[in-house]
Coordinates of C-alpha atoms and ligand atoms in Angstrom, one line a residue:
M1 CA 59.3 190.1 -24.6
K2 CA 57.5 188.8 -21.5
F3 CA 53.8 188.6 -20.8
A4 CA 51.7 189.3 -17.7
S5 CA 48.1 188.8 -16.8
T6 CA 45.7 191.7 -16.7
R7 CA 44.9 190.6 -13.2
N8 CA 48.5 190.1 -12.1
P9 CA 51.2 192.3 -13.5
D10 CA 53.9 190.4 -11.6
L11 CA 53.4 187.2 -13.6
K12 CA 56.2 187.0 -16.1
L13 CA 55.6 184.3 -18.8
S14 CA 57.3 183.6 -22.1
F15 CA 55.3 183.7 -25.3
Q16 CA 55.4 179.9 -25.5
D17 CA 53.9 179.5 -22.1
A18 CA 51.2 182.1 -22.7
L19 CA 50.4 180.5 -26.0
F20 CA 49.7 177.1 -24.6
Q21 CA 48.0 178.3 -21.4
G22 CA 45.6 180.6 -23.4
L23 CA 44.1 182.2 -20.4
A24 CA 46.0 183.2 -17.2
P25 CA 45.4 180.9 -14.2
D26 CA 43.8 183.9 -12.4
G27 CA 41.2 184.3 -15.2
G28 CA 43.0 187.4 -16.7
L29 CA 44.2 187.9 -20.2
F30 CA 47.9 187.9 -21.2
Y31 CA 49.3 191.2 -22.4
P32 CA 52.8 192.4 -23.5
L33 CA 54.8 193.6 -20.5
E34 CA 57.2 195.7 -22.5
T35 CA 56.5 198.5 -25.0
P36 CA 59.3 198.4 -27.5
D37 CA 60.0 201.5 -29.7
L38 CA 59.8 200.0 -33.3
R39 CA 59.6 203.3 -35.3
R40 CA 62.8 202.6 -37.2
V41 CA 61.5 199.1 -38.1
F42 CA 58.2 200.5 -39.4
E43 CA 60.1 203.2 -41.4
S44 CA 62.1 200.5 -43.1
F45 CA 59.0 199.1 -44.6
N46 CA 57.5 200.5 -47.9
S47 CA 54.8 199.6 -50.4
R48 CA 57.0 196.9 -51.9
T49 CA 57.5 195.1 -48.5
S50 CA 55.4 192.0 -48.6
F51 CA 53.0 191.0 -45.8
Q52 CA 55.2 187.9 -45.1
E53 CA 58.3 190.1 -44.8
I54 CA 56.6 192.4 -42.4
A55 CA 55.3 189.5 -40.3
A56 CA 58.8 188.0 -40.2
A57 CA 60.3 191.2 -39.1
M58 CA 57.7 191.7 -36.4
I59 CA 58.0 188.1 -35.1
E60 CA 61.8 188.7 -34.8
N61 CA 61.4 192.1 -33.1
L62 CA 58.7 191.0 -30.7
L63 CA 59.5 187.4 -30.0
G64 CA 63.2 187.1 -31.1
S65 CA 64.3 185.7 -27.8
E66 CA 62.1 182.6 -28.4
I67 CA 62.0 182.6 -32.2
P68 CA 65.3 183.5 -33.9
E69 CA 65.6 185.3 -37.2
A70 CA 65.8 182.3 -39.6
D71 CA 62.9 180.6 -37.9
A72 CA 60.8 183.8 -37.9
A73 CA 60.9 184.0 -41.7
K74 CA 59.9 180.3 -42.0
L75 CA 57.1 180.7 -39.5
A76 CA 55.8 183.8 -41.3
A77 CA 55.8 181.9 -44.6
R78 CA 54.1 178.9 -43.1
A79 CA 51.4 181.0 -41.3
F80 CA 50.7 183.5 -44.1
P81 CA 50.3 182.1 -47.6
F82 CA 47.7 184.8 -47.9
S83 CA 47.8 188.6 -47.6
P84 CA 45.6 191.6 -46.9
E85 CA 44.6 193.9 -49.8
L86 CA 44.1 197.6 -49.7
K87 CA 41.3 199.1 -51.9
T88 CA 40.3 202.8 -52.5
L89 CA 36.6 203.3 -52.3
N90 CA 36.7 207.1 -52.7
E91 CA 38.8 210.0 -51.6
K92 CA 37.7 209.7 -48.0
I93 CA 37.6 205.9 -47.5
S94 CA 40.1 203.1 -48.1
V95 CA 39.3 199.5 -47.3
L96 CA 41.7 197.1 -45.8
E97 CA 40.4 193.7 -47.0
L98 CA 41.3 191.0 -44.5
Y99 CA 39.2 188.1 -45.9
H100 CA 41.6 186.6 -48.5
G101 CA 42.6 183.7 -46.2
P102 CA 41.4 180.1 -46.1
S103 CA 38.1 180.7 -44.3
S104 CA 37.4 184.1 -45.9
A105 CA 37.4 186.1 -42.7
F106 CA 40.0 188.1 -40.8
K107 CA 40.1 185.5 -38.0
D108 CA 42.3 183.5 -40.4
F109 CA 45.3 185.8 -39.5
G110 CA 45.0 185.0 -35.8
A111 CA 44.1 181.4 -36.1
S112 CA 46.8 180.6 -38.7
F113 CA 49.6 182.2 -36.6
L114 CA 48.4 180.5 -33.5
A115 CA 48.5 177.1 -35.3
S116 CA 51.9 177.7 -36.9
S117 CA 53.5 178.9 -33.7
M118 CA 52.2 176.0 -31.7
E119 CA 53.5 173.7 -34.4
Y120 CA 56.9 175.5 -34.2
F121 CA 57.2 175.0 -30.4
L122 CA 56.1 171.4 -30.5
K123 CA 58.6 170.5 -33.2
G124 CA 61.5 168.6 -31.8
S125 CA 59.8 167.9 -28.5
D126 CA 57.9 164.6 -28.1
H127 CA 54.8 166.5 -27.0
K128 CA 51.6 166.3 -29.0
A129 CA 48.8 168.7 -28.4
V130 CA 45.0 168.3 -28.8
I131 CA 43.1 171.5 -29.5
L132 CA 39.6 171.2 -28.1
T133 CA 37.1 173.8 -29.2
A134 CA 33.3 174.4 -29.3
T135 CA 31.8 176.5 -32.1
S136 CA 28.5 177.9 -33.1
G137 CA 29.8 178.1 -36.7
D138 CA 32.3 180.6 -37.7
T139 CA 35.4 180.2 -35.4
G140 CA 35.3 176.4 -35.9
S141 CA 35.9 176.7 -39.6
A142 CA 38.8 179.2 -39.2
V143 CA 40.4 177.0 -36.6
A144 CA 39.9 173.9 -38.7
R145 CA 41.6 175.4 -41.7
A146 CA 44.4 177.0 -39.6
F147 CA 45.4 173.7 -38.0
Y148 CA 44.9 171.4 -41.0
E149 CA 47.9 169.2 -41.5
K150 CA 49.9 170.9 -38.7
E151 CA 52.4 168.4 -37.3
N152 CA 51.9 167.0 -33.7
I153 CA 48.5 168.7 -33.3
D154 CA 45.0 167.2 -33.5
V155 CA 41.9 169.3 -33.4
V156 CA 38.5 168.2 -32.0
I157 CA 35.6 170.5 -32.9
L158 CA 32.3 170.3 -31.1
Y159 CA 29.3 171.8 -32.9
P160 CA 25.6 171.7 -32.2
S161 CA 23.9 169.3 -34.6
G162 CA 21.5 171.0 -37.0
R163 CA 22.3 174.5 -35.7
V164 CA 25.1 175.6 -37.9
S165 CA 24.7 176.5 -41.6
P166 CA 25.2 173.7 -44.1
L167 CA 28.2 175.5 -45.5
Q168 CA 29.8 176.1 -42.1
E169 CA 29.3 172.4 -41.4
K170 CA 31.1 171.5 -44.6
Q171 CA 34.0 173.7 -43.7
M172 CA 34.5 171.8 -40.5
T173 CA 33.7 168.2 -41.5
T174 CA 35.3 167.8 -44.9
L175 CA 38.9 168.3 -44.2
G176 CA 39.7 165.0 -42.4
K177 CA 43.3 164.1 -41.4
N178 CA 44.1 165.8 -38.1
I179 CA 40.7 167.7 -38.0
H180 CA 38.0 165.7 -36.1
A181 CA 34.4 167.0 -36.0
L182 CA 32.0 165.9 -33.3
E183 CA 28.3 166.6 -34.0
V184 CA 26.7 167.1 -30.6
E185 CA 23.1 166.2 -30.0
G186 CA 22.5 169.5 -28.1
S187 CA 23.0 173.2 -28.2
F188 CA 26.1 175.4 -28.5
D189 CA 25.9 176.0 -24.7
D190 CA 26.1 172.2 -24.3
C191 CA 29.2 172.1 -26.5
Q192 CA 30.8 174.9 -24.5
R193 CA 30.0 173.2 -21.2
M194 CA 31.5 169.9 -22.4
V195 CA 34.7 171.6 -23.5
K196 CA 35.0 173.5 -20.2
D197 CA 34.4 170.3 -18.2
S198 CA 37.2 168.6 -20.1
F199 CA 39.7 171.3 -19.3
T200 CA 39.1 171.0 -15.6
D201 CA 38.9 167.2 -15.6
R202 CA 42.3 166.0 -14.1
E203 CA 41.7 162.5 -15.5
L204 CA 42.3 164.0 -18.9
D205 CA 45.7 165.5 -18.0
S206 CA 47.4 162.7 -19.9
I207 CA 46.0 164.2 -23.1
N208 CA 47.7 167.5 -23.6
L209 CA 44.6 169.6 -24.2
S210 CA 44.9 173.2 -25.4
S211 CA 42.4 175.8 -26.5
A212 CA 42.3 178.0 -29.6
N213 CA 40.2 180.6 -28.0
S214 CA 40.0 184.1 -29.5
I215 CA 41.6 185.7 -26.5
N216 CA 44.8 183.7 -26.9
L217 CA 47.8 185.9 -27.3
G218 CA 48.8 183.8 -30.3
R219 CA 45.7 185.2 -32.1
L220 CA 46.1 188.8 -30.9
I221 CA 49.7 189.5 -31.8
P222 CA 49.5 188.7 -35.6
Q223 CA 46.5 191.0 -35.9
S224 CA 48.8 194.0 -35.3
F225 CA 50.8 193.0 -38.5
Y226 CA 48.1 194.1 -40.9
Y227 CA 47.9 197.6 -39.4
I228 CA 51.6 197.8 -40.0
W229 CA 51.3 196.5 -43.5
A230 CA 48.5 199.0 -44.3
E231 CA 50.5 202.0 -42.9
S232 CA 53.4 201.1 -45.2
R233 CA 50.9 201.6 -48.1
L234 CA 49.1 204.7 -46.7
R235 CA 52.0 207.1 -46.5
G236 CA 51.0 210.6 -47.3
K237 CA 47.4 210.0 -46.2
D238 CA 45.8 210.4 -42.8
T239 CA 46.0 207.1 -40.9
T240 CA 42.8 206.7 -38.9
F241 CA 41.5 203.1 -38.7
C242 CA 37.8 202.4 -38.4
V243 CA 37.3 198.9 -36.9
P244 CA 34.1 196.9 -36.8
S245 CA 34.2 195.5 -33.3
G246 CA 32.7 192.9 -31.1
N247 CA 35.1 191.3 -28.7
F248 CA 37.6 194.1 -29.5
G249 CA 40.6 191.8 -30.4
N250 CA 41.0 193.5 -33.7
L251 CA 41.0 197.0 -32.2
T252 CA 43.3 196.0 -29.3
A253 CA 45.9 194.7 -31.8
G254 CA 45.9 198.1 -33.5
L255 CA 46.3 199.9 -30.2
Y256 CA 49.4 197.7 -29.5
A257 CA 50.9 198.6 -33.0
K258 CA 50.4 202.3 -32.2
S259 CA 52.0 201.9 -28.7
W260 CA 55.1 200.4 -30.5
G261 CA 55.3 203.6 -32.5
L262 CA 53.2 202.9 -35.6
N263 CA 52.1 206.2 -37.3
V264 CA 48.4 205.9 -36.5
D265 CA 46.3 209.1 -35.9
H266 CA 43.5 207.4 -34.0
F267 CA 40.9 204.6 -34.1
I268 CA 37.2 204.5 -34.5
A269 CA 35.4 201.6 -32.7
A270 CA 32.3 200.9 -34.8
T271 CA 29.8 198.6 -33.2
N272 CA 26.2 197.4 -33.7
R273 CA 23.6 197.8 -31.0
N274 CA 26.0 196.0 -28.6
D275 CA 27.7 199.3 -27.9
V276 CA 29.1 199.0 -24.3
V277 CA 32.4 200.4 -25.4
P278 CA 31.1 203.5 -27.4
E279 CA 28.9 204.1 -24.3
Y280 CA 31.8 203.9 -22.0
L281 CA 33.7 206.4 -24.2
M282 CA 30.7 208.7 -24.0
N283 CA 29.9 208.7 -20.3
A284 CA 32.8 206.9 -18.6
V285 CA 30.5 204.2 -17.3
Y286 CA 31.2 200.6 -18.3
S287 CA 28.1 198.4 -18.1
P288 CA 28.5 195.0 -19.7
R289 CA 25.2 193.2 -20.3
P290 CA 23.8 190.2 -22.2
S291 CA 24.2 190.6 -26.0
V292 CA 21.4 191.4 -28.3
Q293 CA 21.1 189.7 -31.7
T294 CA 21.8 191.8 -34.8
L295 CA 22.6 191.3 -38.5
S296 CA 26.3 191.6 -37.9
N297 CA 26.2 188.6 -35.5
A298 CA 29.9 188.0 -35.2
M299 CA 29.9 191.3 -33.3
D300 CA 27.1 190.5 -30.9
V301 CA 29.2 190.7 -27.8
G302 CA 27.7 192.3 -24.6
A303 CA 30.8 192.0 -22.5
P304 CA 33.9 192.2 -24.7
S305 CA 36.8 190.2 -23.2
N306 CA 39.5 192.5 -24.6
F307 CA 38.2 195.5 -22.7
E308 CA 40.4 194.2 -19.9
R309 CA 43.4 194.6 -22.1
M310 CA 42.3 198.1 -23.2
Q311 CA 41.9 199.2 -19.6
Q312 CA 45.4 197.9 -18.8
L313 CA 46.9 199.7 -21.8
F314 CA 45.3 203.0 -20.7
S315 CA 45.8 202.5 -17.0
N316 CA 42.0 202.7 -16.5
D317 CA 42.0 206.3 -17.6
V318 CA 39.0 207.0 -19.8
E319 CA 40.5 210.4 -21.0
A320 CA 43.6 208.6 -22.3
M321 CA 41.4 206.1 -24.1
R322 CA 39.3 208.9 -25.6
R323 CA 42.4 210.5 -27.1
Q324 CA 42.9 207.3 -29.2
I325 CA 39.5 205.8 -29.8
R326 CA 36.1 207.3 -30.8
G327 CA 33.0 205.1 -30.6
I328 CA 30.2 205.0 -33.1
M329 CA 27.1 202.7 -33.0
I330 CA 25.4 201.7 -36.3
D331 CA 22.0 199.9 -36.1
D332 CA 20.7 197.2 -38.3
E333 CA 18.7 199.5 -40.5
K334 CA 21.7 201.6 -41.4
T335 CA 23.7 198.4 -41.9
T336 CA 21.3 197.0 -44.5
E337 CA 21.0 200.5 -46.2
T338 CA 24.8 200.6 -46.4
M339 CA 25.1 197.1 -47.9
A340 CA 22.6 198.1 -50.6
K341 CA 24.3 201.4 -51.2
M342 CA 27.7 199.7 -51.5
A343 CA 26.4 197.2 -54.1
E344 CA 24.4 199.7 -56.1
E345 CA 26.5 202.8 -56.1
Y346 CA 30.0 201.4 -55.7
D347 CA 29.6 197.9 -57.2
Y348 CA 31.5 196.8 -54.1
P349 CA 29.6 194.1 -52.1
V350 CA 30.3 194.1 -48.3
C351 CA 29.4 191.8 -45.5
P352 CA 27.2 193.2 -42.6
H353 CA 30.2 193.7 -40.3
T354 CA 32.1 195.6 -42.8
A355 CA 29.0 197.7 -43.5
V356 CA 29.0 198.8 -39.9
G357 CA 32.5 200.1 -40.3
I358 CA 31.9 201.8 -43.7
K359 CA 28.8 203.5 -42.4
A360 CA 30.7 204.7 -39.3
A361 CA 33.4 206.1 -41.6
M362 CA 30.8 207.8 -43.8
E363 CA 29.3 209.5 -40.7
S364 CA 32.6 210.8 -39.4
S365 CA 34.3 214.1 -40.2
E366 CA 37.9 212.8 -40.8
K367 CA 39.5 213.6 -44.2
H368 CA 40.6 210.0 -44.7
L369 CA 39.9 206.8 -43.0
T370 CA 40.8 203.1 -43.5
V371 CA 38.0 200.7 -42.8
L372 CA 38.9 197.1 -41.9
S373 CA 36.8 194.7 -43.9
T374 CA 36.4 191.6 -41.8
A375 CA 34.7 189.0 -43.9
H376 CA 33.7 188.1 -47.5
P377 CA 30.0 189.0 -48.1
G378 CA 29.3 185.6 -49.6
K379 CA 29.6 184.1 -46.1
F380 CA 26.4 185.8 -45.1
T381 CA 24.1 184.8 -47.9
E382 CA 20.8 185.3 -46.2
V383 CA 21.5 188.7 -44.7
Y384 CA 23.0 189.8 -48.0
K385 CA 20.0 188.7 -50.0
K386 CA 17.6 190.5 -47.7
A387 CA 19.7 193.7 -47.8
V388 CA 20.7 193.9 -51.4
G389 CA 18.0 191.8 -53.1
I390 CA 20.4 189.5 -55.0
D391 CA 22.6 186.6 -54.0
A392 CA 26.2 187.3 -53.0
E393 CA 28.9 185.4 -54.8
L394 CA 30.4 182.7 -52.8
P395 CA 34.1 183.0 -51.9
E396 CA 36.3 180.4 -53.4
S397 CA 37.0 178.8 -50.0
L398 CA 33.3 177.9 -49.8
I399 CA 32.8 176.8 -53.4
A400 CA 35.7 174.3 -52.8
V401 CA 33.9 172.6 -49.9
K402 CA 30.3 172.7 -51.1
D403 CA 30.3 169.3 -52.8
R404 CA 32.7 167.4 -50.5
E405 CA 31.5 164.6 -48.3
K406 CA 30.7 165.4 -44.7
K407 CA 32.6 163.3 -42.1
S408 CA 31.6 163.7 -38.5
D409 CA 30.9 161.5 -35.4
F410 CA 27.7 161.9 -33.4
I411 CA 28.0 162.3 -29.7
S412 CA 25.5 162.9 -26.9
N413 CA 25.7 166.1 -24.9
S414 CA 27.3 164.5 -21.9
S415 CA 30.8 165.4 -20.8
E416 CA 31.4 161.7 -19.8
D417 CA 30.8 160.6 -23.4
L418 CA 33.2 163.3 -24.6
K419 CA 35.8 162.0 -22.2
K420 CA 35.4 158.4 -23.4
K421 CA 35.6 159.6 -27.0
L422 CA 38.9 161.6 -26.3
F423 CA 40.4 158.5 -24.6
S424 CA 39.4 156.3 -27.5
M425 CA 41.1 158.8 -30.0
F426 CA 44.2 159.8 -28.1
G427 CA 44.5 157.7 -24.9
Ligands
PLP501 C1 35.0 188.3 -35.0 C2 34.5 189.2 -36.0 C3 34.4 190.6 -35.8 C4 34.7 191.2 -34.5 O1 36.1 191.2 -34.2 P1 36.6 191.4 -32.7 O2 38.0 191.2 -32.8 O3 35.9 190.4 -31.9 O4 36.2 192.8 -32.3 C5 33.9 191.4 -36.9 N1 33.6 190.8 -38.1 C6 33.7 189.5 -38.3 C7 33.3 189.0 -39.7 C8 34.1 188.6 -37.3 O5 34.2 187.3 -37.5

């Protein structure tokens, strides 16, 4: 399979090149140029096929020209020592739990595959890569966990001092080995600026800098695997997926799986007040704008990057998009109500993002839907306590880091200081 840029369909890149480039040189996003018919592959899966087996088969079918069969199985095993789980809430709603990975959120699937495939391509070459990333909290921990102990790769994480939660900080600063945390005396915007400056600084070319950005193809492709896994368990039921969405990577991955022949009826895009996509589906006008803050803050995106990929997939045809996606907006009030209802009536605690999906599913008229559950409720202790009135249980991944010792280096908010630091570490 080859990949092009959403802004230049004539660009034909291998997966490996797209993976290390992250973003196309023209600022577009990489997308798959071909649409293989994989219906027979999907039919060969059943409820006993493991997630690792499905991942291995998909890697082989999609990327076989670059990752041969024997390697595909090894790569799948390395990337996915964890699996999704499917739960039945009631007759109408099933929940696809995607938070059983190392950082207890669905971004583990993308980050872990990204890390393992970079490691795979670097193996045997004498190249080393340095992943440079800025975080306001959540992505940093998923990236740190995903790249931990990967060979030939170092990770440098910049985070704003005093502005991430104590537990998020522990997740980034207690691993050590190839994971380096830099505590920036500044804001998240400073961190982002410093990372951006480093990527465009030609003096740093001798250090092989890469990004682990959420728009990387290496994070998008594996997100299609859990729709395929879920479908193999949902036979005999209607397969409509309800996806709590922010940057729309999760939903886009599902759309790709459907385009390859996966038996999916349609999708529901559930958003919080940042509802530019539901609005577009309603009145065919796309008006990206600055995000507003909500309780489901990982979905506070006012200009979702993956909208460009969605437009490409449907050839800018809003009618075609409407046939596959319906949008629903759920506000904070309904989100907290739903979190309380889930705990009290179902004894099933959910995070605020998952609550947006569950409420959207409850409001829809479908006979059966599967809601993607994107994070463990214990990652959002304050919001949870406010909504439900009691403390959420911490996930094991957080209990494990709670008492470990923080190791980070202070750095000013100047890009020059970051450059000096990078040279001292890797020069
Ligand atoms: C990132 C994130 C989302 C939104 O996913 P997108 O792929 O950006 O639409 C939803 N919930 C949680 C917990 C997240 O971290």
